[in-house]
Amino acid sequence: MNNEAALPLECPIPISEYPRVTMAHGGGGRLMNDLVEGMMKKAFSNPALLAGHDGAVLDVPDGRQAFTTDSHVVTPIFFPGGDIGTLSVYGTVNDLAMCGARALWLSAGFIIEEGFPMEDLWKVVSSMAKAARKTGVEIVTGDTKVVDRGKGDGIYVNTAGIGVIREGVFVAPSMVRSGDAVVLSGDLGRHGVAIMAEREGIRFGTPVVSDLAPLGDVVLDLMNAGLEIHCMRDLTRGGLAGALNEIAGTADVTFSIEEELVKVTDAVAAACELLGFDPLYMPNEGRFVLVLPADEARKAVEVMRKHETCVYAGIIGRVSPREHVGVVMKSRIGSWRVVDMLSGEQLPRIC
Amino acid sequence: MKYVSEYRNAETAGRYAEAIAAAVTGPWKIMEICGGQTHSIVKYGIDRLLPDELTLIHGPGCPVCVTPVEMVDQAVRLASMEGIVFCSFGDMLRVPGSTDDLMGVKSGGGDVRVVYSPMDAVAIAENNPDREVVFFAVGFETTAPVTAAAVLQAERLGLGNFSMLVAHVLVPPAMELILSGKENVVDGFLAAGHVCTVMGYREYEPMAEKYGVPIVVTGFEPLDILEGILMCVRQLERGTTSVENQYVRVVTRDGNVTAMDMIRRVFQVTDRKWRGLGTIPDSGLKLRKRYAAFDAGRKFGVGGHSVEESESCMAGSVLMGRIKPGECPAFGTECTPERPLGAPMVSAEGACAAYYRYRPYGNPGGESA
């Protein structure tokens, strides 16, 4: 599926004519048509999109499907390890993968602020096209709106996606059982730190790069290995703490994890110490937790570690019957504490 | 992580816990002053490693928590004014005033920005000469030197558009208030390592002598705190009352002389109201007359009102160590981090917030705890 050569390196529309996006690019007239035909359709090119209907007409395979949507509003738009375009494709493909589904089709909705550099728009669109090719998904329908200067944050991208679930696969929080093992796919917090460092102008000896990565392939390998996957969840905004609390709430269980087993790189740990953040709550874009029967956990870790994004995969805890709270953690010095959800967003502490 | 992970070693922690258990005979109550220490204690479950004879009391050492409602109200009024860029440390944003907090002002269109240093606010003022930039100067002696440096820098740059709302508070007067109280229950103190990094610990020596309590200057990592507790317990058992320094890798007896000079140059000591504790004489810092031009309260005419605190909140008793957070009837019901009634539920470093976050239902982990 890796067919990046087919993508034009230069923007197919003459950027010099309109170096910035104008209100007319979302006005439904010739300029918008030029943008959609010249840029979006060339980059995303596939039969369903090129058919030019009001919506994509698709041949849907038999069986169960998964359907999800995600809006992306990241600042900065370009960050170490990716950009909003790549994020918008991987994010939705990953959400589908967590349902045990293989992503087939995406929609792409752009809300662009007047004055946004056309060259940056092209970078975002080509990142989306590359990410789509890499993950074997087609962007089959879309929408472009332009809002007045000052009423947006450069660009917002919404994607929705449809994926197919193979027969016999049933992955859901309600499948989680007491006695299951919890596997974490890698180190925590790199996306959050990469974004924060960029925003705050913090420099590291070696820059922290976002963990942004597609998870479809590793999930496919896990299913092909015949493992009885009970639940998967990617760790996005609320981090590991948020994901485990959500699952625990739905499944009515308690997760016990061990801090010692949760991998955090030195750079991320140092940045979190400095900024007063907790890696358990830091956002990630290429990490997930897997809950499955304890006797299958080691095999799952083996399968996962074959993938570049999962080299630090490991068992971090277990599931037990519900006792008051969703998640408890054994601290490094051997005592237990509750790992709650954040009440709002994580705010830097004073000292 | 170098210089941090060494101080979180489980084996060494276990050895300290054993040493403490072996040393303790009487029931002792030790107060850790600083909110950063409270946070570590509850986050790592340090108190769970201690024998029953030993009780840790969480002191008033969270500058965010003790900032009075009146000051938060002034911040809210300033941040709501047209043309003002209001800069604050992150955890002040959720601290409730009498009607609103800074987060609410921000969502209502106010230009409220989180900064990591007062110097960031000075830079914003320099880069936006057409805007008024106000910095919310919160913190103990630890952050006061940087605030002072910001004033001096703004003066050097001739910035007429930079000012600050000064809410700095001083630790020793609060300790003295606790010790001099008729109902004092504190037998020994862990003094705040970061405050002492700036101020040294000479000023604690007369206090230890006058009130007959051992004071151990202590760091913030689990092993620092355990060692500080052990040193304090040994003094209590011996019956000695001196000031000792556990945090030797950072703190000296004389402190950071340059930083102290800067504080003295820019600020003078004043009476200050503490949320939950009331007004404590000589417990705050305000700008000296020479720097009055940087006083945002004066510049924009905010201030001068007084606010009654919630009656159902027992923050004062928590901060004085008379009750544990969970013993307050409002804890976790009427009072939560989302809707705090009082100081210690406000910041992550507040005792109530730390308990709410890490042990809302008592003892997690079942048999292993």
XYZ file of C-alpha atoms in Angstrom:
720
model
C 0.000 0.000 0.000
C 3.019 2.250 0.321
C 2.695 4.160 -2.922
C 3.959 7.605 -2.052
C 5.645 8.126 -5.439
C 2.236 8.628 -7.053
C 1.697 11.812 -5.083
C 2.833 15.038 -6.793
C 5.624 16.753 -4.865
C 4.448 20.186 -5.893
C 0.980 21.516 -5.323
C -1.043 20.962 -8.498
C -2.735 24.371 -8.259
C -0.759 27.568 -8.885
C -0.103 28.755 -5.330
C 1.544 31.961 -6.561
C -1.839 33.182 -7.810
C -3.437 32.840 -4.381
C -0.704 32.424 -1.763
C -3.336 32.486 0.981
C -6.790 30.969 1.324
C -9.505 33.567 0.679
C -13.209 33.545 1.577
C -13.877 32.750 -2.099
C -12.114 29.378 -1.717
C -15.072 28.260 0.366
C -17.723 30.214 -1.539
C -18.915 27.520 -3.892
C -17.680 29.253 -7.051
C -14.826 28.789 -9.466
C -12.051 29.288 -6.896
C -13.491 26.626 -4.623
C -13.894 24.326 -7.563
C -10.243 24.878 -8.519
C -9.166 24.076 -4.988
C -11.234 20.911 -4.667
C -10.544 19.632 -8.173
C -6.926 20.762 -8.380
C -5.717 19.992 -4.886
C -7.982 17.638 -2.911
C -9.089 15.327 -5.695
C -5.585 15.074 -7.172
C -4.103 14.197 -3.801
C -6.802 11.804 -2.587
C -7.623 10.382 -6.039
C -9.846 7.259 -5.974
C -12.878 6.123 -8.025
C -15.529 6.888 -5.391
C -14.229 10.441 -4.935
C -13.700 11.105 -8.649
C -17.259 9.990 -9.434
C -18.205 13.506 -8.333
C -21.471 12.774 -6.537
C -22.780 14.712 -3.563
C -21.670 11.739 -1.479
C -19.547 8.638 -1.957
C -21.377 5.546 -3.223
C -19.698 2.465 -1.803
C -19.905 -1.294 -2.190
C -20.153 -2.375 1.420
C -18.904 -5.877 2.265
C -21.104 -8.252 4.292
C -20.849 -8.394 8.047
C -20.411 -5.864 10.833
C -18.917 -2.435 10.311
C -17.416 0.147 12.610
C -18.053 3.868 12.118
C -16.290 6.697 13.936
C -15.483 10.411 13.729
C -12.836 12.695 15.152
C -12.153 16.435 14.874
C -8.587 17.688 14.949
C -7.745 21.127 16.269
C -4.067 20.799 17.175
C -1.779 23.812 17.738
C 0.860 23.923 16.337
C -0.352 22.449 13.050
C 3.135 21.127 12.272
C 4.999 19.445 15.129
C 8.004 17.114 15.515
C 6.845 13.753 14.201
C 3.806 14.833 12.198
C 1.151 17.389 11.383
C -2.611 17.839 11.592
C -3.077 16.034 8.256
C -1.332 12.812 9.280
C -2.999 13.024 12.691
C -6.470 13.319 11.184
C -6.026 10.121 9.153
C -4.181 8.001 11.718
C -6.500 9.141 14.507
C -9.610 7.822 12.806
C -7.921 4.717 11.371
C -6.679 3.935 14.907
C -10.135 4.396 16.440
C -11.461 1.862 13.928
C -8.581 -0.519 14.660
C -9.471 -0.350 18.370
C -12.922 -1.688 17.445
C -11.195 -4.604 15.740
C -12.005 -3.105 12.332
C -9.892 -2.602 9.222
C -10.404 0.954 7.962
C -11.703 1.220 4.393
C -13.045 4.725 3.840
C -12.685 8.184 5.328
C -14.413 11.503 4.830
C -12.442 14.729 5.232
C -13.987 18.010 6.384
C -11.775 21.115 6.322
C -12.571 24.327 8.185
C -9.928 26.813 7.082
C -9.335 30.299 8.423
C -9.166 33.058 5.837
C -5.518 33.934 5.191
C -4.180 30.417 5.898
C -1.089 29.901 3.685
C -1.980 27.857 0.592
C 1.383 26.109 0.811
C 0.572 24.916 4.352
C -2.819 23.685 3.155
C -1.043 21.673 0.498
C 1.340 20.229 3.082
C -1.629 19.145 5.213
C -3.511 17.663 2.268
C -0.475 15.761 1.004
C 0.230 14.444 4.516
C -3.338 13.121 4.580
C -2.891 11.506 1.175
C 0.361 9.843 2.259
C -1.143 8.642 5.542
C -4.173 7.252 3.679
C -1.957 5.320 1.301
C 0.189 3.998 4.107
C -2.854 2.687 5.984
C -4.726 1.425 2.902
C -7.701 3.685 3.402
C -9.469 5.844 0.783
C -10.659 9.411 1.381
C -13.878 9.158 -0.588
C -15.806 12.320 0.270
C -15.131 15.709 1.775
C -16.100 19.282 2.454
C -14.263 22.603 2.566
C -15.393 25.710 4.419
C -13.547 28.973 4.928
C -14.258 31.106 8.009
C -13.420 34.804 8.558
C -9.941 35.674 9.748
C -9.819 35.432 13.538
C -12.664 32.911 13.707
C -10.566 29.778 13.355
C -7.139 28.582 14.416
C -5.561 28.210 10.972
C -7.164 24.934 10.038
C -9.431 22.311 11.597
C -9.797 18.873 10.035
C -12.610 16.447 10.764
C -12.478 12.889 9.520
C -15.078 10.156 9.812
C -14.295 6.576 8.933
C -15.885 3.240 8.126
C -14.143 -0.069 8.700
C -15.059 -3.726 8.451
C -14.893 -6.208 11.300
C -14.013 -9.755 10.448
C -16.404 -12.504 11.442
C -16.109 -13.798 14.979
C -14.283 -10.741 16.285
C -16.015 -9.001 19.176
C -13.878 -6.369 20.846
C -15.561 -4.105 23.409
C -15.140 -2.790 26.967
C -18.020 -5.016 28.082
C -15.901 -8.082 27.177
C -13.289 -7.278 29.853
C -13.167 -9.961 32.565
C -11.712 -10.128 36.037
C -8.370 -11.946 35.788
C -7.509 -10.440 32.382
C -4.096 -8.913 31.790
C -3.455 -5.330 30.691
C -0.827 -4.784 27.995
C 0.511 -1.329 27.098
C 1.887 -0.962 23.568
C 4.768 1.427 24.270
C 6.224 4.375 26.151
C 3.915 7.190 27.276
C 3.582 10.894 26.703
C 5.702 11.683 23.669
C 2.945 13.369 21.662
C 1.927 15.600 24.555
C 5.500 16.633 25.314
C 6.332 17.250 21.632
C 3.326 19.577 21.334
C 3.982 21.333 24.669
C 7.664 21.825 23.856
C 6.766 23.369 20.503
C 4.145 25.637 22.089
C 6.304 26.764 24.978
C 9.527 26.989 23.010
C 11.265 24.407 25.215
C 14.349 22.839 23.669
C 15.717 19.407 24.536
C 19.178 17.993 23.749
C 17.421 15.468 21.527
C 13.992 16.746 20.485
C 11.027 14.726 21.676
C 9.176 13.440 18.607
C 5.453 12.621 18.697
C 4.587 8.925 18.872
C 2.010 9.466 16.105
C 1.647 6.134 14.271
C -0.960 3.949 12.582
C -2.041 0.948 14.674
C -3.977 -1.038 12.058
C -1.118 -3.406 11.165
C -0.250 -4.401 14.713
C -3.930 -4.993 15.511
C -4.253 -7.135 12.388
C -1.239 -9.216 13.484
C -2.734 -9.649 16.964
C -5.965 -10.936 15.461
C -4.133 -13.162 12.977
C -2.232 -14.694 15.899
C -5.571 -16.053 17.105
C -5.531 -14.117 20.382
C -8.790 -13.637 22.254
C -8.769 -9.843 22.407
C -11.329 -8.532 24.882
C -10.784 -4.805 24.535
C -8.434 -2.261 22.998
C -8.294 1.508 23.409
C -5.903 4.066 21.975
C -4.492 6.523 24.471
C -5.292 9.961 23.168
C -6.216 13.068 25.147
C -6.763 11.648 28.639
C -3.667 9.440 28.394
C -3.395 5.998 29.981
C -5.271 7.128 33.098
C -8.225 8.380 31.059
C -8.424 5.267 28.845
C -8.292 2.784 31.740
C -10.844 4.731 33.781
C -13.221 4.797 30.812
C -12.967 1.058 30.235
C -13.238 0.328 33.973
C -16.412 2.408 34.145
C -18.089 0.575 31.272
C -16.898 -2.901 32.262
C -17.460 -2.292 36.002
C -14.021 -3.601 36.967
C -10.879 -2.261 38.644
C -7.495 -2.119 36.938
C -4.386 -2.591 39.092
C -1.241 -1.422 37.345
C 2.378 -1.020 38.434
C 4.229 2.249 37.899
C 7.518 0.360 37.476
C 6.120 -1.467 34.425
C 4.855 1.661 32.657
C 7.576 2.813 30.279
C 8.343 6.533 30.040
C 11.463 7.752 28.217
C 13.969 9.891 30.124
C 13.246 12.930 27.959
C 9.483 12.719 28.535
C 9.961 12.076 32.263
C 12.282 15.087 32.522
C 9.892 17.348 30.599
C 6.979 16.254 32.778
C 8.982 16.912 35.963
C 9.894 20.347 34.655
C 6.400 21.315 33.551
C 4.575 19.715 36.486
C 2.737 17.127 34.401
C 2.061 13.451 35.021
C 2.949 11.102 32.110
C -0.109 8.967 32.947
C -2.295 11.838 31.747
C -0.189 12.987 28.795
C -1.738 12.594 25.322
C -0.417 9.973 22.908
C -1.245 9.332 19.246
C 0.293 5.927 18.573
C -0.214 3.958 21.776
C -2.952 1.637 22.965
C -3.887 -0.693 25.785
C -4.938 -4.235 25.144
C -6.970 -6.310 27.593
C -6.982 -10.073 27.081
C -6.861 -13.339 29.052
C -3.748 -13.408 31.260
C -2.410 -16.631 29.697
C -2.322 -14.973 26.263
C -0.625 -11.749 27.346
C 2.967 -12.857 26.778
C 2.214 -14.005 23.269
C 0.492 -10.671 22.558
C 3.582 -8.782 23.761
C 5.755 -10.917 21.483
C 3.574 -10.147 18.464
C 3.465 -6.440 19.289
C 7.209 -6.026 19.799
C 7.824 -7.017 16.177
C 6.376 -3.628 15.207
C 8.537 -0.534 15.378
C 5.891 1.442 17.281
C 5.505 -1.286 19.906
C 9.107 -2.157 20.820
C 8.407 -1.201 24.431
C 5.171 -3.212 24.669
C 4.697 -4.968 27.992
C 2.252 -6.242 30.595
C 1.490 -3.465 33.083
C -1.243 -4.910 35.275
C -4.388 -6.947 35.708
C -8.157 -6.716 35.987
C -10.005 -7.470 39.213
C -13.620 -7.165 40.398
C -14.758 -3.588 40.969
C -13.656 -2.025 44.272
C -14.757 1.617 44.572
C -12.464 3.045 41.924
C -11.532 2.219 38.336
C -7.756 2.290 38.490
C -5.181 1.783 41.242
C -1.424 1.843 40.821
C 1.449 0.430 42.849
C 3.918 3.327 43.114
C 7.645 2.942 42.610
C 8.194 2.737 46.343
C 5.633 -0.048 46.730
C 2.520 1.750 48.046
C -0.836 1.836 46.277
C -2.735 4.888 45.122
C -5.811 5.748 43.090
C -5.337 6.899 39.482
C -8.348 9.106 38.858
C -9.499 10.839 35.717
C -8.496 14.476 35.357
C -11.173 16.929 36.416
C -10.347 19.223 33.506
C -7.249 19.700 31.451
C -3.850 19.148 33.003
C -2.487 22.489 34.223
C 1.167 23.154 34.944
C 1.893 23.406 38.672
C 3.650 26.343 40.276
C 6.451 24.438 42.023
C 16.037 9.584 35.063
C 19.326 10.800 36.525
C 19.125 12.734 39.821
C 15.452 11.779 40.256
C 15.031 8.004 39.936
C 17.735 7.465 42.591
C 15.385 9.120 45.074
C 12.446 6.845 44.217
C 14.096 3.501 44.899
C 11.690 0.983 46.460
C 14.367 -1.006 48.308
C 15.890 2.046 49.971
C 12.408 3.351 50.782
C 11.689 0.060 52.538
C 14.902 0.369 54.575
C 13.999 3.912 55.658
C 10.508 2.748 56.619
C 12.034 -0.020 58.770
C 14.437 2.434 60.404
C 11.568 4.803 61.193
C 9.477 1.984 62.656
C 12.436 0.888 64.788
C 13.042 4.424 66.078
C 9.452 5.371 66.974
C 8.081 4.795 70.458
C 5.662 7.622 71.227
C 2.787 8.969 69.197
C 4.230 11.839 67.127
C 2.626 14.311 64.768
C 4.909 15.719 62.108
C 3.785 18.475 59.773
C 5.211 18.801 56.273
C 4.956 22.453 55.361
C 5.091 22.392 51.604
C 2.325 21.384 49.224
C 4.915 19.768 46.949
C 5.789 17.421 49.819
C 2.105 16.675 50.492
C 1.720 15.831 46.812
C 4.662 13.377 46.918
C 3.470 11.799 50.176
C 0.016 11.052 48.846
C 1.120 10.254 45.282
C 3.682 7.673 46.386
C 1.749 6.517 49.431
C 4.660 7.400 51.724
C 2.425 7.694 54.816
C 1.306 4.095 54.262
C 4.861 2.921 54.878
C 4.889 4.541 58.312
C 4.034 2.993 61.705
C 0.692 3.842 63.354
C 2.422 5.871 66.083
C 3.403 8.445 63.484
C 0.912 10.868 61.907
C 1.744 13.199 59.056
C -0.126 16.506 59.057
C -0.333 18.463 55.846
C 0.516 22.100 56.413
C -0.541 25.342 54.732
C 2.293 25.291 52.218
C 0.420 25.616 48.958
C 0.681 29.229 47.782
C -2.099 28.736 45.267
C -4.459 27.442 47.946
C -3.821 30.178 50.475
C -4.182 33.095 48.054
C -7.184 34.974 49.479
C -10.480 35.178 47.619
C -10.137 38.973 47.479
C -6.907 38.654 45.520
C -8.467 36.155 43.097
C -11.375 38.575 42.645
C -8.913 41.335 41.819
C -7.229 39.037 39.300
C -10.590 38.236 37.721
C -11.447 41.940 37.451
C -8.082 42.780 35.906
C -8.233 39.880 33.459
C -11.719 40.970 32.365
C -10.574 44.492 31.484
C -10.332 45.489 27.830
C -6.740 45.672 26.576
C -5.160 43.688 29.414
C -3.103 40.543 28.856
C -3.295 38.682 32.161
C -0.432 36.233 32.795
C -0.564 33.569 35.480
C 0.931 30.255 36.536
C -1.288 27.436 35.296
C -2.797 26.229 38.542
C -4.151 29.669 39.515
C -6.599 29.481 36.603
C -9.099 27.228 38.358
C -8.935 28.905 41.767
C -12.424 30.205 42.472
C -13.010 33.825 43.371
C -16.355 34.870 44.814
C -18.121 34.734 41.439
C -15.726 33.480 38.767
C -12.256 32.067 38.128
C -9.632 32.993 35.531
C -10.600 30.009 33.370
C -14.111 31.480 33.203
C -12.722 34.889 32.232
C -10.673 33.231 29.485
C -13.649 31.389 28.042
C -15.590 34.661 28.152
C -13.035 36.281 25.849
C -10.443 37.607 28.341
C -6.806 37.359 27.278
C -5.532 35.066 30.044
C -2.216 33.343 29.352
C -0.389 30.595 31.227
C 3.294 31.412 31.696
C 6.092 29.417 33.287
C 8.036 32.419 34.519
C 7.346 36.089 35.235
C 10.059 36.762 32.661
C 7.684 35.386 30.006
C 5.200 38.087 31.030
C 7.911 40.754 30.733
C 8.681 39.476 27.221
C 4.987 39.671 26.299
C 4.913 43.293 27.529
C 8.019 44.105 25.520
C 6.572 42.582 22.349
C 3.128 44.162 22.759
C 3.726 47.826 23.612
C 0.084 48.689 22.854
C -1.246 46.224 25.468
C -1.164 46.326 29.263
C 0.404 43.146 30.662
C -0.350 42.082 34.240
C 1.423 39.200 35.994
C -0.203 37.390 38.919
C 2.751 36.985 41.310
C 1.876 34.001 43.482
C 4.183 31.865 45.563
C 6.359 31.589 48.651
C 9.928 32.786 49.025
C 10.772 30.240 46.299
C 9.313 32.217 43.403
C 9.732 35.719 44.887
C 13.291 36.257 43.562
C 12.163 35.647 39.974
C 9.246 38.022 40.439
C 11.690 40.601 41.783
C 13.969 39.983 38.811
C 11.003 40.579 36.482
C 10.338 43.972 38.092
C 13.998 44.935 37.752
C 14.068 43.757 34.140
C 10.888 45.690 33.296
C 12.427 48.784 34.895
C 15.634 48.320 32.913
C 13.655 48.028 29.686
C 11.551 51.042 30.623
C 8.309 49.102 30.203
C 5.364 51.282 31.163
C 2.873 48.580 30.200
C 3.979 45.906 32.688
C 2.597 45.524 36.194
C 1.811 42.783 38.707
C -0.657 41.692 41.319
C 1.565 40.572 44.195
C 0.259 37.711 46.350
C 3.599 36.423 47.661
C 3.488 34.893 51.122
C 6.174 33.921 53.637
C 6.428 30.551 55.363
C 7.905 31.222 58.850
C 5.026 33.477 60.061
C 2.523 30.727 59.204
C 4.596 28.145 61.095
C 4.743 30.521 64.043
C 0.952 30.955 63.922
C 0.509 27.178 64.137
C 3.048 26.741 66.936
C 1.709 29.595 69.043
C -1.899 28.343 68.839
C -3.446 26.938 72.036
C -4.635 23.879 70.162
C -1.323 23.167 68.446
C -0.826 19.452 67.824
C 2.411 19.592 65.837
C 5.447 17.939 67.441
C 7.921 18.476 64.619
C 8.231 20.075 61.181
C 9.565 19.132 57.798
C 10.500 22.577 56.450
C 10.066 23.285 52.745
C 13.260 22.502 50.850
C 12.683 24.905 47.984
C 11.867 27.841 50.250
C 15.065 27.160 52.179
C 17.039 26.925 48.931
C 16.418 30.658 48.630
C 16.220 31.716 52.287
C 18.552 29.261 54.027
C 17.439 28.075 57.460
C 18.879 30.524 59.967
C 15.444 32.067 60.528
C 14.066 28.716 61.750
C 16.634 28.347 64.526
C 15.034 30.773 67.023
C 11.622 29.207 66.301
C 12.847 25.667 67.046
C 14.313 26.917 70.301
C 11.354 29.081 71.375
C 8.684 26.447 70.762
C 10.799 23.384 71.469
C 10.215 21.617 68.144
C 12.658 19.897 65.821
C 12.637 21.294 62.271
C 14.151 19.305 59.409
C 14.674 21.035 56.054
C 13.446 18.378 53.633
C 13.354 17.756 49.875
C 10.515 16.472 47.727
C 11.366 13.033 46.404
C 10.085 9.982 48.334
C 13.498 9.164 49.804
C 14.048 12.805 50.808
C 10.776 12.808 52.694
C 11.415 9.453 54.361
C 14.881 10.561 55.436
C 13.453 13.873 56.714
C 10.863 11.967 58.751
C 13.540 9.662 60.175
C 15.709 12.632 61.204
C 12.705 14.329 62.809
C 11.635 11.146 64.648
C 15.155 10.608 65.999
C 15.162 14.145 67.381
C 11.720 13.654 68.944
C 12.826 10.409 70.555
C 16.042 12.018 71.827
C 14.173 15.095 72.963
C 16.316 17.498 70.930
C 14.918 20.539 69.143
C 17.398 21.692 66.561
C 17.158 22.659 62.915
C 18.654 19.970 60.700
C 19.160 19.887 56.952
C 18.168 16.752 55.050
C 18.217 18.545 51.668
C 21.985 19.123 51.712
C 22.371 18.655 47.986
C 20.527 21.952 47.466
C 20.119 23.925 50.710
C 22.756 25.823 52.714
C 22.306 27.509 56.094
C 22.767 30.982 54.612
C 20.638 30.435 51.518
C 21.017 32.225 48.204
C 22.275 35.654 49.204
C 21.847 37.209 45.758
C 18.241 36.032 45.546
C 17.465 37.331 49.031
C 18.977 40.724 48.147
C 16.738 40.934 45.108
C 13.642 40.199 47.190
C 14.624 42.877 49.710
C 15.367 45.389 46.981
C 11.957 45.094 45.339
C 9.584 44.002 48.113
C 8.776 44.868 51.703
C 7.084 42.681 54.298
C 3.392 43.301 54.944
C 0.399 41.713 56.734
C -1.418 39.271 54.470
C -4.704 37.403 54.597
C -4.365 33.637 53.987
C -7.296 31.713 52.624
C -8.501 29.433 55.417
C -6.256 30.980 58.088
C -7.124 34.684 58.180
C -4.710 37.603 58.382
C -1.196 36.737 59.577
C 1.062 39.665 60.583
C 4.188 40.189 58.472
C 3.424 37.154 56.315
C 3.326 38.669 52.828
C 5.361 40.708 50.385
C 4.342 43.912 48.629
C 6.178 46.173 46.193
C 8.316 48.904 47.719
C 7.294 52.514 47.040
C 10.084 52.901 44.516
C 8.405 50.210 42.377
C 4.813 51.315 42.973
C 4.427 51.971 39.240
C 4.430 48.182 38.766
C 1.559 47.656 41.222
C -1.409 46.536 39.109
C -3.897 46.958 41.971
C -2.984 50.613 42.260
C -2.594 51.213 38.519
C -6.045 49.895 37.630
C -7.841 50.724 40.872
C -8.916 47.207 41.879
C -9.045 46.004 45.436
C -10.325 47.194 48.766
C -13.189 44.731 49.245
C -13.520 41.865 51.690
C -15.145 38.451 51.227
C -16.504 35.963 53.770
C -15.370 32.355 53.238
C -17.763 29.409 53.150
C -18.969 28.330 56.590
C -19.173 24.626 55.779
C -15.493 24.553 54.776
C -13.109 23.377 57.501
C -9.976 24.375 55.573
C -8.534 26.184 58.593
C -8.649 23.019 60.700
C -7.118 20.968 57.872
C -4.324 23.499 57.357
C -3.598 23.622 61.098
C -3.497 19.823 61.251
C -6.521 19.420 63.544
C -8.429 17.198 61.112
C -7.609 15.077 58.053
C -9.279 16.120 54.779
C -11.661 13.143 54.816
C -12.986 14.175 58.222
C -14.566 17.354 56.824
C -18.279 16.746 56.115
C -18.047 18.683 52.839
C -15.108 16.590 51.514
C -15.979 14.888 48.232
C -19.632 15.915 48.429
C -20.187 19.653 48.571
C -16.493 20.254 47.933
C -14.612 18.700 44.977
C -11.718 19.870 42.763
C -14.295 20.897 40.134
C -16.223 22.988 42.703
C -13.880 23.689 45.598
C -15.227 25.400 48.713
C -11.886 26.075 50.272
C -8.197 26.480 49.802
C -6.821 22.946 50.131
C -9.188 21.519 47.498
C -8.104 24.106 44.946
C -4.645 23.245 43.698
C -3.241 19.760 43.073
C -0.845 20.535 45.918
C -3.598 21.236 48.424
C -4.081 18.531 51.045
C -7.788 18.000 50.264
C -7.206 17.859 46.503
C -4.333 15.405 46.955
C -6.544 13.145 49.101
C -9.446 13.468 46.688
C -7.248 12.559 43.745
C -5.233 9.712 45.174
C -7.488 8.164 47.806
C -11.101 9.277 47.452
C -12.319 6.065 49.114
C -9.633 5.364 51.641
C -7.340 2.433 51.069
C -6.719 1.345 47.457
C -4.956 -1.875 46.551
C -6.630 -4.104 49.116
C -4.380 -6.506 50.958
C -1.134 -5.184 49.525
C -1.670 -1.649 50.779
